[in-house]
Tab-separated table of C-alpha atoms in Angstrom:
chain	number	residue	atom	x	y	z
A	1	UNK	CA	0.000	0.000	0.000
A	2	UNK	CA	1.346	3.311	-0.873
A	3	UNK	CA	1.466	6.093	1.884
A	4	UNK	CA	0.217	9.359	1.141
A	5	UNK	CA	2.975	11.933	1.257
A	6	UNK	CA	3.949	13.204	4.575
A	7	UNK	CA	1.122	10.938	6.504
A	8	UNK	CA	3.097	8.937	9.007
A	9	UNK	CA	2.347	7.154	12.408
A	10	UNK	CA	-0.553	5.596	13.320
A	11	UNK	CA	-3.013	7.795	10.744
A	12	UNK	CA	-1.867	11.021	12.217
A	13	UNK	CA	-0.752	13.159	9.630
A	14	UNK	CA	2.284	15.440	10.049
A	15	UNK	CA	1.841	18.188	7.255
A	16	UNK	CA	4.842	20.636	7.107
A	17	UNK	CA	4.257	23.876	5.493
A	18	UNK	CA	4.869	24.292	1.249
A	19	UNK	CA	8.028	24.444	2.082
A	20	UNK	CA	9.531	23.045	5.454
A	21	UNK	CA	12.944	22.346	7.265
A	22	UNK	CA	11.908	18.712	6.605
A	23	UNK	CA	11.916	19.006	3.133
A	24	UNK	CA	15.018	20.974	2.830
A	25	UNK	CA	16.360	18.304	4.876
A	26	UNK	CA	15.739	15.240	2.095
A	27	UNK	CA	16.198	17.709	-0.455
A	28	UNK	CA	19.803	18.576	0.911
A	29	UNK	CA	21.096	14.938	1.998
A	30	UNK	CA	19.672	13.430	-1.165
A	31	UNK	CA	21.571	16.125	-3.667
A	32	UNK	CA	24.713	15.616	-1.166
A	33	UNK	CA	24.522	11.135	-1.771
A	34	UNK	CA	24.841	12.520	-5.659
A	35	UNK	CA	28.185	13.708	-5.070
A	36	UNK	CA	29.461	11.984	-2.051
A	37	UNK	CA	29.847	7.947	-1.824
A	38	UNK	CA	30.499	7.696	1.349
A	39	UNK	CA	26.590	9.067	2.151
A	40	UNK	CA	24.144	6.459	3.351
A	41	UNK	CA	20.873	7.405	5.363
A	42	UNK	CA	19.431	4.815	7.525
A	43	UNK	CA	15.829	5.503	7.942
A	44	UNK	CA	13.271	3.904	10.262
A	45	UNK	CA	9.701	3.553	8.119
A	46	UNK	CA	9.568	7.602	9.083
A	47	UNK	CA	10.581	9.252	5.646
A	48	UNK	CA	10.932	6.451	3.488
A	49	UNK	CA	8.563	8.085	0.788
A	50	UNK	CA	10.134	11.226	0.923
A	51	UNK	CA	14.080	9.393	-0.218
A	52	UNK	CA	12.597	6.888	-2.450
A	53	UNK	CA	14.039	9.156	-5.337
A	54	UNK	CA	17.362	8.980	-3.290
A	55	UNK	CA	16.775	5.383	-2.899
A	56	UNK	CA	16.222	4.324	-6.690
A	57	UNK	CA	19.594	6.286	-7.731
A	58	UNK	CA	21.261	5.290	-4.631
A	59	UNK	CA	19.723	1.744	-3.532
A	60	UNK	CA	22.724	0.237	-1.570
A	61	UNK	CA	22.960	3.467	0.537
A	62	UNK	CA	19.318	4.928	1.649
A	63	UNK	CA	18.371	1.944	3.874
A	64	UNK	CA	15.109	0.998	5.665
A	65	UNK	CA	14.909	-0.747	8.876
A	66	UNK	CA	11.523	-0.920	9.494
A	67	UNK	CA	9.735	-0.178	13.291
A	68	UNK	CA	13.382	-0.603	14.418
A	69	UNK	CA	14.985	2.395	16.347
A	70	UNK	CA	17.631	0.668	17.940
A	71	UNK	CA	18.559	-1.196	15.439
A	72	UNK	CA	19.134	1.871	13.077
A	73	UNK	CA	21.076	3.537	14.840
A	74	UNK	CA	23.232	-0.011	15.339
A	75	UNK	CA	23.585	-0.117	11.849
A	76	UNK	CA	24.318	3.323	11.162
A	77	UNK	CA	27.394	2.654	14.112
A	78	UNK	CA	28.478	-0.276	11.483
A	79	UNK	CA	28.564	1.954	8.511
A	80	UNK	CA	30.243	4.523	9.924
A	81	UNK	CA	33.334	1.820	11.140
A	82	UNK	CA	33.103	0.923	7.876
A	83	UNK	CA	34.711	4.340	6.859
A	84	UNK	CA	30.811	5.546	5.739
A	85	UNK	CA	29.250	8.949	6.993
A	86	UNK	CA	25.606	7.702	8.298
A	87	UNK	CA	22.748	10.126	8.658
A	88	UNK	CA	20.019	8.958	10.532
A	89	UNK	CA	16.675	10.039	10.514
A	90	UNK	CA	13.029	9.929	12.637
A	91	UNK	CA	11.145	11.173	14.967
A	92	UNK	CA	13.241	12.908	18.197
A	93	UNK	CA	11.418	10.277	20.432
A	94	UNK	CA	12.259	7.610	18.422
A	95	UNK	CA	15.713	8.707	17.301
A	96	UNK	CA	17.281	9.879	20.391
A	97	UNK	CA	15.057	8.735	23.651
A	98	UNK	CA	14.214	5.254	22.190
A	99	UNK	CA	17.524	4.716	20.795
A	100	UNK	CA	19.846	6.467	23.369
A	101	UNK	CA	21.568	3.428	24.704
A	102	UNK	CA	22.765	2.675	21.264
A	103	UNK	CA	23.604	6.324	20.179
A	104	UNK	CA	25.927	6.100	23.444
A	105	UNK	CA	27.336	3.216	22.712
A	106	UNK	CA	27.323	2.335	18.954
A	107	UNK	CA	28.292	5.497	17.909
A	108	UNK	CA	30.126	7.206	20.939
A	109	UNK	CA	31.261	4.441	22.442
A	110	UNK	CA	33.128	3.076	19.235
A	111	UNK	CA	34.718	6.220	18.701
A	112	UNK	CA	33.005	7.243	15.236
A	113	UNK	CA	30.033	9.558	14.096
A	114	UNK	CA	26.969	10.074	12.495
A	115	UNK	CA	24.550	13.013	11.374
A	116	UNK	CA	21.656	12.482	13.358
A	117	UNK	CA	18.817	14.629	12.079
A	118	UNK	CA	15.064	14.331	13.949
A	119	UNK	CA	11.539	16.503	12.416
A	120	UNK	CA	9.111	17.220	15.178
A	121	UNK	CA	10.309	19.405	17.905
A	122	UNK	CA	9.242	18.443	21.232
A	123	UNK	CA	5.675	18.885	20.588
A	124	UNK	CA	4.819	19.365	16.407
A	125	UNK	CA	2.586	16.263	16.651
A	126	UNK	CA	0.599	17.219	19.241
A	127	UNK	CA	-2.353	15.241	17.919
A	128	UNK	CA	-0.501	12.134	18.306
A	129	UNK	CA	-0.232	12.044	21.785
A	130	UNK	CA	3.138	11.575	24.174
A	131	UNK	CA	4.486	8.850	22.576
A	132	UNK	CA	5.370	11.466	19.610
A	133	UNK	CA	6.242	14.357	22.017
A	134	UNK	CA	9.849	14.844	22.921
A	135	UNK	CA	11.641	17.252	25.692
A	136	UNK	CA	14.176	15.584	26.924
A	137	UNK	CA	16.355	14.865	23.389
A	138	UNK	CA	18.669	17.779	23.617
A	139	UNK	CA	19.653	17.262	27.437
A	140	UNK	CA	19.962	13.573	26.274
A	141	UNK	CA	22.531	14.698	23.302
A	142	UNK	CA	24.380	16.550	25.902
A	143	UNK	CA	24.998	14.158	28.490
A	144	UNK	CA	27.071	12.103	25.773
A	145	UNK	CA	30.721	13.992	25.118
A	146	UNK	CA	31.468	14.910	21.647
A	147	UNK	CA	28.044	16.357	20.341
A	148	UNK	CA	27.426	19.366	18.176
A	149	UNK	CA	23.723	20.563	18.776
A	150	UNK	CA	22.036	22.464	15.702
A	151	UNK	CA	18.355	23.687	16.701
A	152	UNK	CA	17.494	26.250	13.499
A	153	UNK	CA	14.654	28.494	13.723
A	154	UNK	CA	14.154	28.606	10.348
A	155	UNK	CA	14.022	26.568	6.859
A	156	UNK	CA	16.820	28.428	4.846
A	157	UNK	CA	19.347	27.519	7.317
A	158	UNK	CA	18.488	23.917	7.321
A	159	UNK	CA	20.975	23.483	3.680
A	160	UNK	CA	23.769	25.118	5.091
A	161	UNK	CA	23.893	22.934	8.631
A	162	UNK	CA	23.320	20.353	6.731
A	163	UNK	CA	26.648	20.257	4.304
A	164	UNK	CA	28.938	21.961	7.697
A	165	UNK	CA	27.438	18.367	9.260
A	166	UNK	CA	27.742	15.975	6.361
A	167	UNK	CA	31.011	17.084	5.554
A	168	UNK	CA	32.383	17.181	8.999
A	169	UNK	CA	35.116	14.795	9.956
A	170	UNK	CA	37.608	14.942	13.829
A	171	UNK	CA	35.965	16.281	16.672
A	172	UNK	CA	32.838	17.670	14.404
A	173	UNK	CA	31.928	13.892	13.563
A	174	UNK	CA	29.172	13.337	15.677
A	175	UNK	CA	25.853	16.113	14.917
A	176	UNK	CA	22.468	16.116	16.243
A	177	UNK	CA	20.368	18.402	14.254
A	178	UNK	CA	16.926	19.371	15.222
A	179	UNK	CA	13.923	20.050	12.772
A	180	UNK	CA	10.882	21.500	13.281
A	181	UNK	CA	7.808	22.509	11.139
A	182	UNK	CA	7.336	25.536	13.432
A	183	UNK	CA	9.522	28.527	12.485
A	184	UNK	CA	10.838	32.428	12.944
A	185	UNK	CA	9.502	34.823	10.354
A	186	UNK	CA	13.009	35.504	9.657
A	187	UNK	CA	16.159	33.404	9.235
A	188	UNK	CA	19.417	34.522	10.876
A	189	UNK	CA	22.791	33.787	10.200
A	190	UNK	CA	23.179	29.845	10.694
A	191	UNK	CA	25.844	28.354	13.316
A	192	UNK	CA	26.450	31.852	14.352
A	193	UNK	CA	24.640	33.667	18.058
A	194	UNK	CA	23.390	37.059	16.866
A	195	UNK	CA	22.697	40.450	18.769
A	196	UNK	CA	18.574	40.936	17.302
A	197	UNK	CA	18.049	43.816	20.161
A	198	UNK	CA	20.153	45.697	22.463
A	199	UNK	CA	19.051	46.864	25.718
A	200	UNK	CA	21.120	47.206	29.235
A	201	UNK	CA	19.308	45.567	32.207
A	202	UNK	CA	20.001	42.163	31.223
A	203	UNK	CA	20.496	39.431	28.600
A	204	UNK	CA	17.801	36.480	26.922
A	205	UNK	CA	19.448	33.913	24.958
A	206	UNK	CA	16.337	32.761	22.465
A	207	UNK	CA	17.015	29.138	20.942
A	208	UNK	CA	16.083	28.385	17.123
A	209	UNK	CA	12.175	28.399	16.860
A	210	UNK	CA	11.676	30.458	20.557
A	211	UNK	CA	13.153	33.645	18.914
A	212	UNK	CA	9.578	35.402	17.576
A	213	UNK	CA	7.449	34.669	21.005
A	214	UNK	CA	10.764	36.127	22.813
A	215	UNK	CA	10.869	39.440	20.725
A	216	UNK	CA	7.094	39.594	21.431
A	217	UNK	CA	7.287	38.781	25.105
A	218	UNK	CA	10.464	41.561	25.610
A	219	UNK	CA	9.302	44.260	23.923
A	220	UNK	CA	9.548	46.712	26.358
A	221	UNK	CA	11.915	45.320	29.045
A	222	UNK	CA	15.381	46.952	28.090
A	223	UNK	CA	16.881	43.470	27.967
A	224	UNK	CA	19.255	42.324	25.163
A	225	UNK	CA	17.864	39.614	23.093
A	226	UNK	CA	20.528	37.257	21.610
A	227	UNK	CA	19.710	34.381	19.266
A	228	UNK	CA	21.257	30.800	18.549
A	229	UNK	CA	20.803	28.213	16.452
A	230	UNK	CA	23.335	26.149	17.639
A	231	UNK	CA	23.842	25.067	21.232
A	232	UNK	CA	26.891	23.032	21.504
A	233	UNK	CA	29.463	23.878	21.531
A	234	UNK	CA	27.204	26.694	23.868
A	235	UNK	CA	28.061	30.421	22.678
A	236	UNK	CA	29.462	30.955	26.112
A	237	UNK	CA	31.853	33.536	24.700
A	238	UNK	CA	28.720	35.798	22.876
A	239	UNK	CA	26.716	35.348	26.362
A	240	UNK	CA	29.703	36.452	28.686
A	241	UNK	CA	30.202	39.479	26.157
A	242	UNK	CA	26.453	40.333	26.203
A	243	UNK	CA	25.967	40.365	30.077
A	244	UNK	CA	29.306	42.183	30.632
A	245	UNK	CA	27.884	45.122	28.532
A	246	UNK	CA	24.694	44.894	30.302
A	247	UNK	CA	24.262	46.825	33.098
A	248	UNK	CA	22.261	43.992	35.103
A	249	UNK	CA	23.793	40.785	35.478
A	250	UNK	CA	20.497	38.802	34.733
A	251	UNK	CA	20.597	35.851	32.208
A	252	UNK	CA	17.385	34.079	30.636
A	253	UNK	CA	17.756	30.970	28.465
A	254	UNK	CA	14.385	30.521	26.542
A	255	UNK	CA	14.985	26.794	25.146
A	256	UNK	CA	12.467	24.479	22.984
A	257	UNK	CA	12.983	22.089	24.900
A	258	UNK	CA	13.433	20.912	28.714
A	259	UNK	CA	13.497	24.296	31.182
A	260	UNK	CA	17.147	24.094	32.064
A	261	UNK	CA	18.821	21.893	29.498
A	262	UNK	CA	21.753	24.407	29.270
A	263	UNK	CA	22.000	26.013	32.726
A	264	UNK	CA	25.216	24.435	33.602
A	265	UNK	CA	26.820	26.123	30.432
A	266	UNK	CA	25.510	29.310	31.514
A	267	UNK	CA	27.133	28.666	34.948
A	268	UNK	CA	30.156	27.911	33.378
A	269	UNK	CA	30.448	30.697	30.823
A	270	UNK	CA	29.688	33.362	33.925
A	271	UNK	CA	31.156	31.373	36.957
A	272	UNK	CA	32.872	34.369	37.904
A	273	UNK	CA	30.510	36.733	37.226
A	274	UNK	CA	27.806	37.201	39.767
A	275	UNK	CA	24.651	36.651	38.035
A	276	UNK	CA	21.087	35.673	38.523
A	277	UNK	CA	19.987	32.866	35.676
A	278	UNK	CA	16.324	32.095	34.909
A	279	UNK	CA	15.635	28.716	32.537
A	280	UNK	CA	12.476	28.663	30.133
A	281	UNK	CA	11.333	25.432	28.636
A	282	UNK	CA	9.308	22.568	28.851
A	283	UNK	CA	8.057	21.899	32.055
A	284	UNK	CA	9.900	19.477	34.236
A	285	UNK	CA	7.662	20.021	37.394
A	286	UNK	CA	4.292	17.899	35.861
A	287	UNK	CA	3.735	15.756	33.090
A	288	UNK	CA	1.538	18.007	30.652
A	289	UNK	CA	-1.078	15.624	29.158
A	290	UNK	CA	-2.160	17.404	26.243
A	291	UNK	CA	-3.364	16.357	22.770
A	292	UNK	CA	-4.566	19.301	20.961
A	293	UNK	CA	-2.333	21.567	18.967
A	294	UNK	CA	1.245	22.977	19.250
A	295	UNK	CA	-0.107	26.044	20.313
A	296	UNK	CA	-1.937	24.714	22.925
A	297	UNK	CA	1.491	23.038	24.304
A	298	UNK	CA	3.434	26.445	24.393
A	299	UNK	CA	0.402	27.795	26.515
A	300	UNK	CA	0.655	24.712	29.127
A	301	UNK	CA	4.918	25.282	29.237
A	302	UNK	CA	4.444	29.289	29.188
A	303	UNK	CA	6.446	29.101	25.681
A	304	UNK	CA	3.584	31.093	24.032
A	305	UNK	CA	4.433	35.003	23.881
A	306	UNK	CA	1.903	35.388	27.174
A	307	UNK	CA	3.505	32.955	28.435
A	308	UNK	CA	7.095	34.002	28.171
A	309	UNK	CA	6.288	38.086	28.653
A	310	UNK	CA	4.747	37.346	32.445
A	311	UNK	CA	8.377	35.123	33.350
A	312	UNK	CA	10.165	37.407	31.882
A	313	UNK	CA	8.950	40.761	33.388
A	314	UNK	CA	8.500	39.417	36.746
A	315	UNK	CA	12.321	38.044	36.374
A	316	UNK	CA	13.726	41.216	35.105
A	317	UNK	CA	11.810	43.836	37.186
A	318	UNK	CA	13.272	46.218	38.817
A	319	UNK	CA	14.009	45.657	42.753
């Protein structure tokens, strides 16, 4: 039976926009296998539709597991001791919180990399339930050494992650790169933390898709906003430099993901500097048991602009 075009997962359909970070995605990696033999994506059912073009030029080297998780990432750890560069590819829950044990030690442990892409964000499916929600993939990535984090916040950045990734060899070998269908209106400079708005009493650091609802939320504090889309290596450098021309040393990391996934590399970029630090994300204090829609999700984490504006203004208030 043939599946319709971007319907996936139990008959809930995941429907990017014309033109999404998902599609630039297989776009990208299947132009790159053109060029490059040592390319093979190792796919999990998720996709398979989208690289069968990929697949019929390339059949040896786009490769389809089935329902197996674990066992993709296994075999993308054998390709990539074979001398191949693997990119892997599902949903985040799937790709990193099903298959962490074997992203640890299949890929980690054996000294060797892979490009390890995921299209959903923590919540994109909402519909689907918590089995296709994921918030903990980024702190997950970061308790493993060696990990480059990209999170972009918008689809015209996606290509040029993709080929620093793809192409990356040494101590850049091992990339987690995180899709989502929800965007910024406007792209910034990719693999780079940019100064959007200046202001003196204190410093938020937006992640990728978070930028928009931040600008919204701060409009009016004073604060300077500063936005990443990549969060390891963590721009502790651009931070420090941003809070030392602040007059206020307050610090607010607005992350799509788990509240407090990068804390500790705040710490650590200002652990001289006195400093107060307030972590935005999803929640860690309840379980939020939600269907509905990705808007309804930022609400229930305060992600939405409403959301974000009352943490923000009660953090950065003065006295």
């Amino acid at each position: 039976m043939t599946q319709p075009a971007w319907t996936e997962t139990a008959g809930v359909p995941f429907t990017p926009t014309a033109s999404s970070m998902r599609e630039r995605f297989v776009a990208t990696v299947s132009e790159a296998m053109d060029g490059d033999d040592r390319l093979a994506v190792v796919l999990a059912a998720i996709s398979v539709a989208q690289f069968a073009p990929a697949r019929r030029r390339h059949p040896d080297r786009v490769i389809d597991v089935g329902i197996r998780e674990q066992a993709m990432v296994g075999v993308a750890g054998g390709l990539a001791l074979a001398g191949m560069r693997p990119v892997v590819h599902t949903f985040p829950p799937f790709l990193v919180e099903r298959a962490y044990e074997q992203v640890k030690l299949d890929l980690t442990h054996q000294g060797v990399g892979a490009v390890l892409v995921s299209s959903g964000g923590s919540y994109d499916m909402a519909a689907a339930g918590r089995t296709h929600q994921s918030h903990a993939d980024v702190s997950l990535i970061d308790s493993i050494p060696g990990w480059s984090v990209h999170v972009p916040g918008h689809q015209e950045k996606v290509r040029a992650l993709l080929h620093g990734a793809l192409s990356a060899l040494g101590d850049d070998r091992s990339v987690y790169i995180r899709l989502s269908a929800r965007e910024n209106a406007s792209a910034h400079p990719a693999g780079e933390t940019t100064v959007v708005r200046r202001g003196s009493r204190g410093v938020v650091l937006a992640v990728g898709p978070t930028l928009d609802a931040t600008l919204r939320a701060t409009r009016g504090l004073g604060v300077t906003v500063l936005y990443t889309a990549t969060v390891r290596p963590f721009p502790a450098a651009r931070l420090r430099a941003a809070v030392e021309s602040a007059e206020g040393a307050a610090v607010a990391l607005v992350e799509p993901y788990l509240a407090g996934t990068s804390a500790h590399c705040a710490g650590e970029a200002l652990r001289d500097v006195p400093h107060r630090l307030l972590t935005l994300g999803t929640r860690r204090d309840e379980e939020v048991r939600l269907y509905g829609t990705p808007e309804d999700h930022d609400a229930a984490h305060g992600l939405d602009a409403e959301g974000l504006e009352r943490s923000l203004t009660l953090f950065f208030r003065p006295g």
